[in-house]
Coordinates of C-alpha atoms in Angstrom, one line a residue:
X1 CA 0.1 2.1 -11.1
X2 CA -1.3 4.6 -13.7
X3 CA -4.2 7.1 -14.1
X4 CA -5.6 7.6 -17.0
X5 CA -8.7 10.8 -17.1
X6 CA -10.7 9.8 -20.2
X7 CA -12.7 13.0 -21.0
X8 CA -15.8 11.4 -21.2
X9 CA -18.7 11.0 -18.8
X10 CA -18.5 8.6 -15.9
X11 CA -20.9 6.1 -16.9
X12 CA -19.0 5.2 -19.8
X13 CA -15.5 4.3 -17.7
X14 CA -16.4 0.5 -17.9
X15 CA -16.4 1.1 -21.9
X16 CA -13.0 2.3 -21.6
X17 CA -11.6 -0.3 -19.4
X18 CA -12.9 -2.8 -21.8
X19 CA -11.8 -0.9 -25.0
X20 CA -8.2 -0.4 -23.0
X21 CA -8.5 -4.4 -22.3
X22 CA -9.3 -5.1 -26.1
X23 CA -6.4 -3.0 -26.9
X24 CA -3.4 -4.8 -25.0
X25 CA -4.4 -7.9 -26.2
X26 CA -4.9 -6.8 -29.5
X27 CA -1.3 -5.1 -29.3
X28 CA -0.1 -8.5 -27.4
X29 CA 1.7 -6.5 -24.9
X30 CA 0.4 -8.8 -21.7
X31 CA 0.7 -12.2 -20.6
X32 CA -2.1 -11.7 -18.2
X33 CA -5.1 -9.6 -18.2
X34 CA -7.6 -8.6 -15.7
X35 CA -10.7 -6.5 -15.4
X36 CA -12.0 -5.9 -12.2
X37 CA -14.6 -4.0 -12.2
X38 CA -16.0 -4.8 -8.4
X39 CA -13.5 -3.7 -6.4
X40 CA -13.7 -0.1 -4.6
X41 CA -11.1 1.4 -7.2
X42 CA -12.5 -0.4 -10.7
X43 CA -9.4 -1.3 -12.7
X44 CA -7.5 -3.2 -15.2
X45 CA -4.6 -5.3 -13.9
X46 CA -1.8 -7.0 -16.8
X47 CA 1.7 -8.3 -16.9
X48 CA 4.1 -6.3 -19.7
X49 CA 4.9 -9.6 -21.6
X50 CA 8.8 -7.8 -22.0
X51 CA 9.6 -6.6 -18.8
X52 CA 6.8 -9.2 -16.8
X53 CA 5.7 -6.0 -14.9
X54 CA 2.3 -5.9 -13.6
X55 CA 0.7 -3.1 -14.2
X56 CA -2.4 -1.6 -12.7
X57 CA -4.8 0.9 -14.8
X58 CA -7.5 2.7 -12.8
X59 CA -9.6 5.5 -14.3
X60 CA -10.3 9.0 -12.8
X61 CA -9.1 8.6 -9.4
X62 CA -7.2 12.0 -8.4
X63 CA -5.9 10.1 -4.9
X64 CA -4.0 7.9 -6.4
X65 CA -2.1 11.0 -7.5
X66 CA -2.2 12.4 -4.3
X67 CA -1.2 9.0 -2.5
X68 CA 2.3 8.8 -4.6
X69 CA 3.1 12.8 -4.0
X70 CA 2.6 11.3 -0.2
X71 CA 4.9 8.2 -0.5
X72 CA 7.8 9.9 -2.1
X73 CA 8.1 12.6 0.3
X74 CA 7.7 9.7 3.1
X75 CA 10.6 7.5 1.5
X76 CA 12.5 10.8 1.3
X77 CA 12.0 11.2 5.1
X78 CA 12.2 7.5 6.1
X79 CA 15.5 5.8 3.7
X80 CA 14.5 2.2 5.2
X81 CA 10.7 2.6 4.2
X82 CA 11.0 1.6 0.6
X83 CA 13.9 -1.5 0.7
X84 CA 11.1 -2.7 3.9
X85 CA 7.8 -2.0 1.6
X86 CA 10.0 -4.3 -1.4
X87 CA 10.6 -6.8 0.6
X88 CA 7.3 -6.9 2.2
X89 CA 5.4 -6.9 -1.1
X90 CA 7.5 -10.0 -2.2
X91 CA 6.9 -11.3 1.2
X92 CA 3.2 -10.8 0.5
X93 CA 3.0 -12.0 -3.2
X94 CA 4.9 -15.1 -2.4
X95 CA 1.8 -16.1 0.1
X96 CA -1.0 -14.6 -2.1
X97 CA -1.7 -11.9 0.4
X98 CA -0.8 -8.9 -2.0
X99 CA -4.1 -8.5 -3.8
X100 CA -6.5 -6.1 -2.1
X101 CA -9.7 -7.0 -4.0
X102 CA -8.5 -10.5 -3.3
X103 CA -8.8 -10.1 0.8
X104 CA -5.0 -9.4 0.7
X105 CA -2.8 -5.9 1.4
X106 CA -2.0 -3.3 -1.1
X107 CA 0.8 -1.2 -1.1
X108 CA -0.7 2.0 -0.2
X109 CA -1.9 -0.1 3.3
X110 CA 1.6 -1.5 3.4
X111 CA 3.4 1.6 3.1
X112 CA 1.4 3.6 5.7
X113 CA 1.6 0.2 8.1
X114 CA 5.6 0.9 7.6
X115 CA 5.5 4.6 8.7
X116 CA 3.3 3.8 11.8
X117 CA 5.5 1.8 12.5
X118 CA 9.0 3.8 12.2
X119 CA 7.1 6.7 13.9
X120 CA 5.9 5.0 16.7
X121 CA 9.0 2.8 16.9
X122 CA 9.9 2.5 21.1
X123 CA 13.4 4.1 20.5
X124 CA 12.0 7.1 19.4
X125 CA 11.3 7.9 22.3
X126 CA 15.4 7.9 23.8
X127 CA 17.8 10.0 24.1
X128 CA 19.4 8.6 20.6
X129 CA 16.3 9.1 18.4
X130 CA 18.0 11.3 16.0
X131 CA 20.5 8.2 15.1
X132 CA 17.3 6.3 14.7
X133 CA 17.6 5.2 11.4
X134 CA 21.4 4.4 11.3
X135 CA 20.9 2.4 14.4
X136 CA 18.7 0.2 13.3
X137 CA 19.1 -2.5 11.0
X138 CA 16.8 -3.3 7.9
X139 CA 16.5 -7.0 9.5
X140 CA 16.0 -5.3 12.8
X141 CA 12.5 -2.7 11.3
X142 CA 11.3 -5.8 9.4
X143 CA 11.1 -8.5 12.9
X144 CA 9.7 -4.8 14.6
X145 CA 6.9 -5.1 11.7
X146 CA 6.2 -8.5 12.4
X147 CA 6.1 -8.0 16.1
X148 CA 4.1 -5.4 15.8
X149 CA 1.6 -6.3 13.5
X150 CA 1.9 -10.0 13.9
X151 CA 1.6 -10.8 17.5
X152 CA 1.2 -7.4 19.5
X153 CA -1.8 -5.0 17.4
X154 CA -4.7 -4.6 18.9
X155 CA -6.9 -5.0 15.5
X156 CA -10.2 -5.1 17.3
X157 CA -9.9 -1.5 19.5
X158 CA -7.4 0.1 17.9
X159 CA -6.9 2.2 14.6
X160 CA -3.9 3.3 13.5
X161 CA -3.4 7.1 11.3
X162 CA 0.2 7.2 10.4
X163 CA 0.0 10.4 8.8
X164 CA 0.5 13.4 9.1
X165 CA 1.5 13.1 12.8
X166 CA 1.7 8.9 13.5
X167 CA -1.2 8.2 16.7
X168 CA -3.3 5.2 17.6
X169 CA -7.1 5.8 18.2
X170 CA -9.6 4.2 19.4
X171 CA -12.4 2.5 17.0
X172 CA -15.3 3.0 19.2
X173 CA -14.4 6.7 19.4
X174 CA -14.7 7.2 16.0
X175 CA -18.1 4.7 15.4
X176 CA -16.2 1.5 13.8
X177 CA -17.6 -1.8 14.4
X178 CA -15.3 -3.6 17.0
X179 CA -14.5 -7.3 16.2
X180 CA -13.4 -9.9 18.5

C-alpha cells in the first residue's frame, strides 16, 4: 500500500486519482487498473506489469501510516503473525474473499483477527505460556484461526479489540446493531 499527500485541497483528490490513473497507463506500468472511488478509503488499485504486484494508492489517509507503524511492531512481538497473515491472504484471494470494497477481508482486519487470536489463545493462560510461540506450530495457529473464527465466534454479541491489550466486548454495550 502507499500514501501519497498531494498538496492540494481535498475536493480535488478524485482529479488526482484520475490524473495518477491516466499516468500508469500512459507509462504502461500495469496490467490492471482500478479506480474506486466508493469505498470508505477512495483509491486506485493496479498490478506492476514487471513484478505482477498489486498495488494499492490511497490519498491523504495518515492511518494508514499509523496502521503499518502498528503491524511491524506486532510481527516483531508475534514471529508466527506474518507467515499466518501470508498464507491467509492467499487463502483469501484464491476464494475472492480478499477485497474489502468487494464484501471480502483486508489485511489490516486480517492481521488484527491474527493477534486476537494469538493473545487470547487458551494456552496462554498455562503454566507454559512463555514457550507459547515455540510450542505451537504454524499448522497448529492457522486450524486455531479457523476454529475460532469459523465455527466458534460469536459474530452477532461479541466484538473483538485486539489491541492494545486483546478483550472481547459486548456489541450491545457499546450501541452496535446485533444480527442474528
Amino acid at each position: 500500500d502507499l500514501e501519497i499527500y498531494p498538496n492540494i485541497d481535498s475536493n480535488r483528490n478524485i482529479d488526482c486519482k484520475l490524473q495518477l490513473a491516466q499516468a500508469l497507463k500512459k507509462a504502461n506500468i500495469c496490467s490492471y487498473l482500478e479506480i474506486i472511488s466508493t469505498a470508505r478509503v477512495p483509491l486506485v488499485k493496479f498490478t506492476d506489469i514487471e513484478s505482477n504486484l498489486n498495488v494499492d494508492v490511497c490519498f491523504e489517509r495518515e492511518s494508514g501510516i499509523i496502521a503499518a507503524d502498528e503491524i511491524n511492531s506486532l510481527q516483531m512481538q508475534f514471529p508466527v503473525l506474518r507467515p499466518l497473515t501470508y498464507f491467509l491472504k492467499y487463502f483469501l484471494w484464491f476464494r475472492n474473499l480478499n477485497e474489502p470494497f468487494r464484501g471480502g477481508m483486508g489485511s489490516y482486519l486480517l492481521q488484527m483477527l491474527i493477534v486476537n487470536l494469538i493473545q487470547t489463545h487458551p494456552i496462554r493462560s498455562t503454566r507454559r505460556w512463555r514457550d507459547v510461540d515455540s510450542e505451537i506450530s504454524l499448522g497448529g495457529w492457522l486450524m486455531a484461526f479457523f476454529e475460532l473464527y469459523g465455527n466458534r465466534f460469536n459474530y452477532s454479541e461479541l466484538g473483538i479489540c485486539p489491541y492494545p491489550k486483546a478483550h472481547y466486548f459486548l456489541k450491545e454495550d457499546r450501541g452496535m446493531k446485533l444480527y442474528d
